[in-house]
Coordinates of C-alpha atoms in Angstrom, one line a residue:
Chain K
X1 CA 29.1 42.7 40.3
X2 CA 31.2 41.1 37.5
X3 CA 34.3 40.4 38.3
X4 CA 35.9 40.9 35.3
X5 CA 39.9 39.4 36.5
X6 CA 38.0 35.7 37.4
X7 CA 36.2 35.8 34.2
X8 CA 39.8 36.3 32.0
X9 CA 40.9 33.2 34.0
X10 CA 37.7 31.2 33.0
X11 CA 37.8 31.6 29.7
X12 CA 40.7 29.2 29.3
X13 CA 39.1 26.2 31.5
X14 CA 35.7 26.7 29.3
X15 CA 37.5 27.1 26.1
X16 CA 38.7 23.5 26.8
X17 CA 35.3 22.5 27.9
X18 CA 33.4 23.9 25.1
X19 CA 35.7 22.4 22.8
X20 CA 34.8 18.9 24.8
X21 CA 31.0 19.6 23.9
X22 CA 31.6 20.3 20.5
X23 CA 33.2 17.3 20.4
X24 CA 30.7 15.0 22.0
X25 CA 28.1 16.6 20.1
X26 CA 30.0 16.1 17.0
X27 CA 30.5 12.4 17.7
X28 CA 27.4 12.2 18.7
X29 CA 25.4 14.2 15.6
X30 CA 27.2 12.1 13.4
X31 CA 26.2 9.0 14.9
X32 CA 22.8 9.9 15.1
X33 CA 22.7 11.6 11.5
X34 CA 23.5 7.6 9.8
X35 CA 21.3 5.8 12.0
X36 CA 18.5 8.4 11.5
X37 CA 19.0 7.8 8.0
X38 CA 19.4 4.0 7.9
X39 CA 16.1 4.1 10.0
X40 CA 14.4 5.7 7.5
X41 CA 15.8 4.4 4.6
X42 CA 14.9 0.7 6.3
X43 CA 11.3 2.2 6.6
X44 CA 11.4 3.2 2.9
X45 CA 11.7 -0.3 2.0
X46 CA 8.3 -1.0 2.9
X47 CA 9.3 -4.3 4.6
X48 CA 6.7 -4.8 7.5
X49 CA 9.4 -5.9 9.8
X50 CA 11.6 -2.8 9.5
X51 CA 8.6 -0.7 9.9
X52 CA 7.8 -2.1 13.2
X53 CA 11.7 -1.5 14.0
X54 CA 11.1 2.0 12.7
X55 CA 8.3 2.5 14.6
X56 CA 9.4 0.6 18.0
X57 CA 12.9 2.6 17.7
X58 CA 11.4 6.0 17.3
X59 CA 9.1 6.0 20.0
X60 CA 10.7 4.7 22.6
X61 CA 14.1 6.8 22.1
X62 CA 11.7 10.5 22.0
X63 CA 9.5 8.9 23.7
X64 CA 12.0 9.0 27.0
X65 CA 13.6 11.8 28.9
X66 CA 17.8 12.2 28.0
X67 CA 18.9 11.5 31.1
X68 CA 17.1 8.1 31.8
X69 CA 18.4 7.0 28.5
X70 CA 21.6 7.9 29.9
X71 CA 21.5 6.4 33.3
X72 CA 20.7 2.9 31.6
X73 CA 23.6 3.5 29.6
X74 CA 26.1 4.7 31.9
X75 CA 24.9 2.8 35.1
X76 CA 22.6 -0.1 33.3
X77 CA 24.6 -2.0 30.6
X78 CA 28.0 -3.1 33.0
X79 CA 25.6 -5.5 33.9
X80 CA 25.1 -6.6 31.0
X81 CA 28.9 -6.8 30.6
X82 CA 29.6 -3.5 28.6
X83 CA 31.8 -0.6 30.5
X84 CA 31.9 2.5 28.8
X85 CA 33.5 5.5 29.9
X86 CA 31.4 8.8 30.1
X87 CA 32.3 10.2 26.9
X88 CA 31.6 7.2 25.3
X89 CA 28.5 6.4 27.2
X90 CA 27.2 9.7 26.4
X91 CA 27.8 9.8 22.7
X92 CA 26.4 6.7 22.1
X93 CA 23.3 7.5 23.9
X94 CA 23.4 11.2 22.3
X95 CA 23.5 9.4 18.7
X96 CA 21.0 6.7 19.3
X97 CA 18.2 9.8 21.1
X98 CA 19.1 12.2 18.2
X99 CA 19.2 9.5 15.5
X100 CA 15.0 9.1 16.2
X101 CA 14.8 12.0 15.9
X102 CA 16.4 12.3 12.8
X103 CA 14.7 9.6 11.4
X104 CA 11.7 11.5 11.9
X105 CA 13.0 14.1 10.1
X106 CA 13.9 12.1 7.4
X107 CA 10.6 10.5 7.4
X108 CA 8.6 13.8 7.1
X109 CA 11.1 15.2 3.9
X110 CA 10.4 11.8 2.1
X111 CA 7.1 11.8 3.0
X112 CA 6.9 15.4 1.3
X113 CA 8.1 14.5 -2.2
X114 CA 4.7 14.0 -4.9
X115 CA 4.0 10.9 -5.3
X116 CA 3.4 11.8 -8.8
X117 CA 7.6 12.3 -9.2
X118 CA 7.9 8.9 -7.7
X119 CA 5.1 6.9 -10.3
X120 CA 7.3 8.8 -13.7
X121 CA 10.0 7.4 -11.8
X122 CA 8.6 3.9 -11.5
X123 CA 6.9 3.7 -14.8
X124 CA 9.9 4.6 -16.6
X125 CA 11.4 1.3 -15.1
X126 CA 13.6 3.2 -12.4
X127 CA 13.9 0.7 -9.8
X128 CA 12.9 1.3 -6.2
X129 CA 17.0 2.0 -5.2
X130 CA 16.9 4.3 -7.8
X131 CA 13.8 6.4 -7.1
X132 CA 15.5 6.1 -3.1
X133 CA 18.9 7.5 -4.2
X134 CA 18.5 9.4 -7.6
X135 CA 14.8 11.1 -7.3
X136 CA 14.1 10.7 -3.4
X137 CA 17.5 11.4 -1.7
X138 CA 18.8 14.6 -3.1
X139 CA 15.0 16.0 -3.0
X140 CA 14.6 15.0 0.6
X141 CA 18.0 15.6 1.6
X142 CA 17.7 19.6 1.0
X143 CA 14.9 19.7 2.9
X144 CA 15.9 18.3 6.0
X145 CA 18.8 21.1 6.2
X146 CA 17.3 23.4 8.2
X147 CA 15.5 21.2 10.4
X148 CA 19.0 18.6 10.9
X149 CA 20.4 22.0 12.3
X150 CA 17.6 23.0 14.0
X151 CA 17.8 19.6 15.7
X152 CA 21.4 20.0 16.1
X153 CA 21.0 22.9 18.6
X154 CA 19.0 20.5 20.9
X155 CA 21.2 18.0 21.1
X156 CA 24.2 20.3 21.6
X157 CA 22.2 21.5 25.0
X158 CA 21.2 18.0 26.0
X159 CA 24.8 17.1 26.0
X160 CA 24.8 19.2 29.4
X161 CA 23.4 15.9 30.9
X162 CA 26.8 14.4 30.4
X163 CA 27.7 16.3 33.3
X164 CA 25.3 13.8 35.2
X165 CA 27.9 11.2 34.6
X166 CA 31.0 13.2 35.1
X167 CA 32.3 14.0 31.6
X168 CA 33.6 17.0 31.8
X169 CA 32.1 19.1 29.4
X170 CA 30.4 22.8 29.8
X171 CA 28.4 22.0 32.4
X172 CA 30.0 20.4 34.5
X173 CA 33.1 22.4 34.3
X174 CA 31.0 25.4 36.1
X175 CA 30.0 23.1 38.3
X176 CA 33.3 22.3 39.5
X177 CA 34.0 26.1 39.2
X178 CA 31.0 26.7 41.6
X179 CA 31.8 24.0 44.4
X180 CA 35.9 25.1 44.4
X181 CA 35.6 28.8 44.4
X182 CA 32.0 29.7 45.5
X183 CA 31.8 32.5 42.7
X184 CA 28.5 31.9 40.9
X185 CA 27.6 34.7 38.1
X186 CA 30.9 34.1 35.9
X187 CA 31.2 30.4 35.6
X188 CA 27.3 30.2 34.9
X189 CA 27.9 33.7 32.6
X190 CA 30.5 32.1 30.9
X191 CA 28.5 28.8 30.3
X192 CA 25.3 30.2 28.8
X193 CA 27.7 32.5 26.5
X194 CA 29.6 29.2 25.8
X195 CA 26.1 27.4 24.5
X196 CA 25.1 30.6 23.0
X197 CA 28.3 30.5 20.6
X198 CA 27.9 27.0 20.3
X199 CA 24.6 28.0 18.9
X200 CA 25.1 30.9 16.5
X201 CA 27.8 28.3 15.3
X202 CA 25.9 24.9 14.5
X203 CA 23.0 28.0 12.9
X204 CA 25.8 29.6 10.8
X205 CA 26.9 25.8 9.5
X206 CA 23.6 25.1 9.1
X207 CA 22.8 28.2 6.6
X208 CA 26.3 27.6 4.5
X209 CA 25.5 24.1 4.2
X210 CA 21.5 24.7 2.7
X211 CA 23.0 28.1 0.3
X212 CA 25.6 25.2 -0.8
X213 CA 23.4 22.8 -2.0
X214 CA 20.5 25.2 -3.3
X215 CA 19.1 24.2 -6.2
Chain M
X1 CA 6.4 -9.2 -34.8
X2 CA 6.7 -12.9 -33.3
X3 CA 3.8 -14.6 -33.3
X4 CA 4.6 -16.8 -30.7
X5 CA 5.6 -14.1 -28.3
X6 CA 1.3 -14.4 -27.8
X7 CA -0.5 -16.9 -26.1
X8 CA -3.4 -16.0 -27.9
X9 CA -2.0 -14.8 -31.4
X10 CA -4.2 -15.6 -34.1
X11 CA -4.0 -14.0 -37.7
X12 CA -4.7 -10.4 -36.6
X13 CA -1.7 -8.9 -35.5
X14 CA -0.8 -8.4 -31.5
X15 CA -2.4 -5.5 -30.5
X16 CA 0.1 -2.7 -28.5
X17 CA -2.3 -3.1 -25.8
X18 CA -5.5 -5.4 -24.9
X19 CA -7.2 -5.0 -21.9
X20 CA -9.5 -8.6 -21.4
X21 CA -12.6 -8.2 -18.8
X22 CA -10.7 -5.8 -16.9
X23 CA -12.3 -4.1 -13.3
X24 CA -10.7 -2.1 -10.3
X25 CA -12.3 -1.1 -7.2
X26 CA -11.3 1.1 -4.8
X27 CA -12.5 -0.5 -0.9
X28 CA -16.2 -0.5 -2.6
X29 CA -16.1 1.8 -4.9
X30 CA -16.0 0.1 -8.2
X31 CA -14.0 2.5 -10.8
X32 CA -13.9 -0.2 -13.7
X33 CA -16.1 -2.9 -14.7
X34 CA -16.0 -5.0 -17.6
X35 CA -13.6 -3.1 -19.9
X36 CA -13.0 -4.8 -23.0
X37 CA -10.4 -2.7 -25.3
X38 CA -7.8 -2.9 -28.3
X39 CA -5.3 -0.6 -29.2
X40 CA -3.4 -1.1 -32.4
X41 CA 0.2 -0.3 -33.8
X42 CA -0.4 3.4 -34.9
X43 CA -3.5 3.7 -33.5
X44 CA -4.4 7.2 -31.9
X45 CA -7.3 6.6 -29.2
X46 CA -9.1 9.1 -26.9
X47 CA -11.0 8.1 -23.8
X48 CA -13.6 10.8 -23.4
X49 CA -16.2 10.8 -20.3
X50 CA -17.4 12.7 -17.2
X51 CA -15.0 13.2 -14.7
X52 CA -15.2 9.7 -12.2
X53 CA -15.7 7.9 -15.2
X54 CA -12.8 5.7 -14.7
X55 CA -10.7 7.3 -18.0
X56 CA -7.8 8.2 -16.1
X57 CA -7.8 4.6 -13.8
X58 CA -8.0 2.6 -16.9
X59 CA -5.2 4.7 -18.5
X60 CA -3.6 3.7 -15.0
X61 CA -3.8 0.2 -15.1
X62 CA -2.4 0.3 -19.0
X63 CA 1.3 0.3 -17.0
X64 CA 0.1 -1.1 -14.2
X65 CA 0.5 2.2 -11.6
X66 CA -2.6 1.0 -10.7
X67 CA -3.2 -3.0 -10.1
X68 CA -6.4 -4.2 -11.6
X69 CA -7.9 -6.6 -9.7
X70 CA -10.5 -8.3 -12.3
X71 CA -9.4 -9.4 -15.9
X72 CA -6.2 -9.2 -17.9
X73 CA -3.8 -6.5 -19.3
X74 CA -1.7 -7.4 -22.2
X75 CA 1.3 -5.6 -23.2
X76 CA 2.0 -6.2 -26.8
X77 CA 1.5 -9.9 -26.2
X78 CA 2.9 -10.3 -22.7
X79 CA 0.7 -10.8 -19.2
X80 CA 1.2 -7.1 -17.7
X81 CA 0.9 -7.4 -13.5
X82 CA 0.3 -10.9 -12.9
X83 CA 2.3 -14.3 -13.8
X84 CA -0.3 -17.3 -14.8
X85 CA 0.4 -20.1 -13.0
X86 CA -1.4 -23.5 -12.2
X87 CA -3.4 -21.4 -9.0
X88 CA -4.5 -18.9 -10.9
X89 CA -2.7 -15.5 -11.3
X90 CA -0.1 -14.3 -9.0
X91 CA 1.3 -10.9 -8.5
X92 CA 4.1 -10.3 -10.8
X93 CA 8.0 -8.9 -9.6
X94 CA 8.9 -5.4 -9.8
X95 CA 11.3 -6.3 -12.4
X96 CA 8.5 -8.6 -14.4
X97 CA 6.5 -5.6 -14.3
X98 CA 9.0 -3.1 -15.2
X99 CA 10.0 -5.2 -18.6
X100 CA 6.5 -5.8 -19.6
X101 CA 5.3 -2.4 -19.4
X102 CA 9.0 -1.2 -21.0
X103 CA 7.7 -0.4 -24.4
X104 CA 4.9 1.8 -22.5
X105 CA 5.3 5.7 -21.9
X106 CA 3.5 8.4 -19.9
X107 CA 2.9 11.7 -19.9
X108 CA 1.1 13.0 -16.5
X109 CA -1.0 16.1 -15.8
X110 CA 0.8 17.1 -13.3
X111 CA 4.1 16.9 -15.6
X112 CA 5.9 15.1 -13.0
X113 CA 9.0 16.4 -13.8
X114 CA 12.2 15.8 -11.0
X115 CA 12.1 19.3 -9.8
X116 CA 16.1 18.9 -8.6
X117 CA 17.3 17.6 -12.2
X118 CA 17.4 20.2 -15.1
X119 CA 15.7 19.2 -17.9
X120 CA 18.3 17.6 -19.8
X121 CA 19.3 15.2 -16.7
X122 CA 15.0 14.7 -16.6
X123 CA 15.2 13.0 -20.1
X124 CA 18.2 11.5 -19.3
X125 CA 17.8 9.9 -16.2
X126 CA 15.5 7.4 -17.1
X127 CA 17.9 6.3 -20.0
X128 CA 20.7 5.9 -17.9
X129 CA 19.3 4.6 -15.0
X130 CA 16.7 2.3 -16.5
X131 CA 18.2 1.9 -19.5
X132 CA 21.8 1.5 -18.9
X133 CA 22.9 3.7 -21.5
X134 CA 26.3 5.6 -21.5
X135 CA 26.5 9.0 -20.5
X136 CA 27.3 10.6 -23.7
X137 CA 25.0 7.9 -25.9
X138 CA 21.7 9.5 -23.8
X139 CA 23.1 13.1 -23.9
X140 CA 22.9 13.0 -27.5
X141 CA 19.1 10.9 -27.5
X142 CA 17.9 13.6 -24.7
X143 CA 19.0 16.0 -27.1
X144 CA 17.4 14.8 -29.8
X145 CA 14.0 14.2 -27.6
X146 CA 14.4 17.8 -26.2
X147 CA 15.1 19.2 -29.9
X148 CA 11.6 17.7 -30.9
X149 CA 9.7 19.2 -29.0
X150 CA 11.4 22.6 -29.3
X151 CA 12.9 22.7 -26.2
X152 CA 16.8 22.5 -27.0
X153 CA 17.5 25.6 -25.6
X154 CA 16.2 25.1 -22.2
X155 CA 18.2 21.8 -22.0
X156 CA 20.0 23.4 -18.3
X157 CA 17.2 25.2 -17.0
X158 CA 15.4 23.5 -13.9
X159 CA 12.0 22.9 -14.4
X160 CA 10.8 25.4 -12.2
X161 CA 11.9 28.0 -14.8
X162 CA 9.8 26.8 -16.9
X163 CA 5.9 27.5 -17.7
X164 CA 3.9 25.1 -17.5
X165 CA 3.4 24.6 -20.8
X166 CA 7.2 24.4 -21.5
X167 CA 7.1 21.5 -18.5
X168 CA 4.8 19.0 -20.5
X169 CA 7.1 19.3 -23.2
X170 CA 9.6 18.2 -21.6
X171 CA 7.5 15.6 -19.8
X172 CA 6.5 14.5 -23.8
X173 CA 10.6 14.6 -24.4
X174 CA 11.0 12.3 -21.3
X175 CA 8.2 10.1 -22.5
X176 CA 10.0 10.0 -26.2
X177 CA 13.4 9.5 -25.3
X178 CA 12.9 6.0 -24.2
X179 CA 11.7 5.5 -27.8
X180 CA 8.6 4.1 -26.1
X181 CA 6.0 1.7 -28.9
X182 CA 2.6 2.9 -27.3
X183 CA 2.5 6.6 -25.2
X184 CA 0.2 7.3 -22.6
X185 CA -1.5 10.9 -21.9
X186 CA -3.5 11.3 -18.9
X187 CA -5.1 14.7 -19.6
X188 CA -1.6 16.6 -21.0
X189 CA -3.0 19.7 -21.2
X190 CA -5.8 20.2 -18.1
X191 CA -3.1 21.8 -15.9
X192 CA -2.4 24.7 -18.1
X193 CA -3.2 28.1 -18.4
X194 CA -5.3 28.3 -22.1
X195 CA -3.0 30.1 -23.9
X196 CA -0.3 27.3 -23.3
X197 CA -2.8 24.5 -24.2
X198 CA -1.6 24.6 -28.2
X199 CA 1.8 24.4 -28.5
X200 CA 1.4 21.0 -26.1
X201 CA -1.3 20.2 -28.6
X202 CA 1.0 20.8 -31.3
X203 CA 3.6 18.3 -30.1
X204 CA 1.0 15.5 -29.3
X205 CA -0.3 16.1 -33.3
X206 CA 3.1 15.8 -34.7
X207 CA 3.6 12.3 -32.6
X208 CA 0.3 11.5 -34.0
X209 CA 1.4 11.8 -37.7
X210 CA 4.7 10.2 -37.1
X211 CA 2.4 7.1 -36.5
X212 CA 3.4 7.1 -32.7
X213 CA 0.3 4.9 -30.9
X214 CA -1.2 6.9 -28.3
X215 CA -4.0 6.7 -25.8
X216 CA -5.4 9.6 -24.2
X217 CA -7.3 11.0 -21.8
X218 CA -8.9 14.1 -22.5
X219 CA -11.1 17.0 -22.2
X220 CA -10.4 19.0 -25.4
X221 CA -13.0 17.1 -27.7
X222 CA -12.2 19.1 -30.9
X223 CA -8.9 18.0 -30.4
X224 CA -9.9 14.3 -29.7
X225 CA -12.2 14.4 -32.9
X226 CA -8.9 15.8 -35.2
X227 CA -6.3 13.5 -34.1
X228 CA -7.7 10.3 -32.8
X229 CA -8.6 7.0 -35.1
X230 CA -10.9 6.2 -32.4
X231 CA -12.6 7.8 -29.3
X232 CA -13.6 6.1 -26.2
X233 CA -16.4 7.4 -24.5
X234 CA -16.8 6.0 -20.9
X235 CA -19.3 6.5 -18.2
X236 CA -19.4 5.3 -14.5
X237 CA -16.5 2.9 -15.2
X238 CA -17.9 1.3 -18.3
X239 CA -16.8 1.7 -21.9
X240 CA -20.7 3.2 -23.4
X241 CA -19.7 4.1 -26.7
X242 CA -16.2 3.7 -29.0
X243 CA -16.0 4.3 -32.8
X244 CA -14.9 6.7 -35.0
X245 CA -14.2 10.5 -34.4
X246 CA -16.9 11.3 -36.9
X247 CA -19.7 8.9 -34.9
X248 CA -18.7 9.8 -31.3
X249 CA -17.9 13.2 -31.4
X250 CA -19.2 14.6 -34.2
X251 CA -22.4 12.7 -35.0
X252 CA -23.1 11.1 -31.5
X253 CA -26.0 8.7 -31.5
X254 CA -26.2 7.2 -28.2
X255 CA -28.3 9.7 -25.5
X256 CA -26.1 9.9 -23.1
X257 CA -22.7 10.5 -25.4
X258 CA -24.7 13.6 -26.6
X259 CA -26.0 14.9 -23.4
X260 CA -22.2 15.1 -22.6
X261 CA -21.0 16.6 -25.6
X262 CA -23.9 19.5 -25.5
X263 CA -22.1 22.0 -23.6
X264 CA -18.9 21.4 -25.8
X265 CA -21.4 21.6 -29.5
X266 CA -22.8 24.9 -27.9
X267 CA -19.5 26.3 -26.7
X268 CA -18.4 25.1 -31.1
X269 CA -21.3 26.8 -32.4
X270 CA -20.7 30.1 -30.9
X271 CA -17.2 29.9 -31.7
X272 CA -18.0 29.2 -35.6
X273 CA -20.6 31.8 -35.1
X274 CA -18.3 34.2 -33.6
X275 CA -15.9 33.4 -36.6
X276 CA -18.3 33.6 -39.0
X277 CA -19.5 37.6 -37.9
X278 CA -15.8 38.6 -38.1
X279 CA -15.5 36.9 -41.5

């Protein structure tokens, strides 16, 4: 059964945690959301070189799980001379994994806009910067709404591999909750209820933003 | 006009454009070969033709959207695409290529519109983005432009409100407001439905009798024949015929000029006919 006493004196502890995960995944959303779009926009340009960058970034950052990008962070770069605590270790790596990620998205909204709109745009002696900001950008921008908040809900749950390298976020707050007290159904309860609100929240700012900017 | 602003300016005046010896292939498909072509200040000329004729890739490479690989494009005196140099000709600079081709407009088939602008901020933008012009100066040329073409009251509506013959008005108002010397028209009125075809039509006559110079491509040959000085009939990339309305369209000689037109003079001849039992 529920016991409903230990759960009132959860809520506190995972109040604090959640608020650590929003956090992180704020940090690290926002991170990702400018270097996803400086990706793409270095794409745009067209210049072979920043292609390959495009391309080389991309693949390898989806193309690897979460927490090996992590470990080589966390455990991998002191050798290299760099020492970064956990939160930092895992927002950078959560901006850098989501930002490919992003930059796809980015990719596939400019890829969408008719190439027609772009050619007026050109033959009526907009430059390329122009057709990037004024015709491309607000176009593109719309449409990646729903799919940035999509995205947003799957780095919010990878951010549970923090845990891995003892930040103490969600996860591994129920964790510790678990190995002190040996209750299992409320901390793990409260922790998929936690993600679930952190959910229905990133949705709900996701659906004001796209109304907001509407055409 | 400067006569020195030509390389090859004799008595005759500069022509708008001049298209010297000009081809394009696409991989191996050869779209243009060998096209040879004038168009004067004030001149109205249609390019008529099969579809895959190469009308609408040689309207293309008239503001260089597409690159012509063969030949020369001149834009009212001025090397459009290419610089000359000792090697030969080398690709031109964006900006080289946007001031050459400045004087040049286009109206699309597709309308092209910016679907996120209203209509207003459509004719604007390329005034003050390209342009550089205040604000408040290209309100008041946008609404001039829009006013034209009978369009002043949908000045904040978004394009998407708009049918789709109310859309290549604008598109013409875009084309205008830049004050352009020569306008393009790649077939303004094959995307609409037929009752929007005239009042486009309309619009594209009154440019015409203003003395605007135009070159189009198009499918409406009773049309072509009533405004044009000169229709272009082209076939498999190459220029076959060109003269007057009155010898291409209406009195066609060559074989293959009329076996083209004889489903348009037998869909005219019922019409008249048609006409002629209501009368």
């Amino acid at each position: 059964m529920i016991d409903f006493t230990l759960l009132g004196e959860l809520l506190p502890v995972f109040g604090q945690a959640a608020l650590r995960t929003l956090v992180l995944v704020a940090v690290g959303m926002a991170g990702g959301l400018v270097l996803g779009f400086a990706m793409n926009a270095a794409r745009e340009t067209g210049v072979r070189a920043l292609t390959a960058l495009y391309w080389a970034y991309t693949t390898v950052w989806r193309g690897v799980p979460f927490l090996v990008h992590l470990f080589i962070v966390y455990f991998g770069l002191p050798s290299a001379g760099v020492r970064l605590d956990p939160f930092q270790a895992a927002a950078l790596t959560l901006a850098v994994y989501s930002g490919a990620y992003f930059a796809e998205i980015f990719r596939a909204c400019w890829q969408r806009i008719g190439r027609g709109q772009i050619e007026a745009a050109r033959c009526m002696g907009l430059t390329r910067r122009q057709v990037f900001t004024h015709i491309a950008c607000p176009q593109a921008l719309r449409a990646s709404l729903p799919l940035i908040a999509n995205q947003a809900i799957l780095v919010m749950k990878e951010s549970a591999l923090a845990s891995v390298i003892t930040y103490p976020e969600l996860t591994m707050t129920a964790g510790k909750v678990v190995a002190e007290q040996f209750v299992y159904v409320e901390p793990y309860l409260l922790l998929a209820l936690a993600y679930w609100a952190l959910a229905v929240l990133i949705n709900r700012l996701g659906g004001y933003l796209r109304r907001r900017v509407a055409l | 006009m400067d006569p020195n602003s030509s390389t090859r300016a004799g008595s005759a005046p500069v022509p708008m454009v001049s298209m010297r010896g000009v081809g394009k292939s696409f991989g191996s498909h050869r779209v243009l070969s060998g096209i040879d072509l004038d168009v004067q200040a004030g001149e109205v000329v249609s390019l008529i033709g099969p579809s895959g004729s190469g009308k609408t890739t040689l309207l293309r490479c008239m503001n260089f959207l597409e690159a012509y690989d063969e030949g020369e494009v001149w834009i009212r005196g001025a090397l459009l695409g290419y610089r000359k140099t000792g090697a030969g000709l080398v690709p031109e600079s964006d900006r080289g290529i946007a001031e050459v081709r400045s004087p040049v407009a286009m109206v699309f088939q597709q309308f092209n519109l910016w679907p996120h602008m209203t209509v207003l901020a459509n004719v604007m933008a390329p005034l003050t983005l390209a342009k550089g012009m205040r604000p408040d100066r290209a309100r008041a040329v946008a609404g001039e432009a829009l006013a034209r073409v009978g369009l002043s009251a949908k000045a904040d509506a978004l394009p998407g409100a708009l049918s789709g013959g109310q859309q290549q008005r604008v598109g013409i108002a875009r084309a205008l407001a830049v004050q352009p010397e020569v306008m393009l028209l790649d077939e303004p009125t094959s995307a609409l439905d037929p009752e929007l075809v005239d009042e486009v039509l309309e619009v594209i006559k009154s440019l015409s009798s203003d003395g605007m110079t135009m070159v189009m491509v198009t499918h409406e040959m009773s049309f072509a024949a009533e405004v044009s000085d000169r229709v272009v009939f082209m076939e498999q990339g190459r220029i076959v015929a060109a003269g007057t309305p009155d010898r291409i369209i209406r009195r066609p000689d060559h074989p293959r000029l009329q076996a083209f037109l004889r489903p348009w003079f037998r869909r005219s001849l019922q019409g008249s006919a048609a006409a002629g039992a209501q009368a």
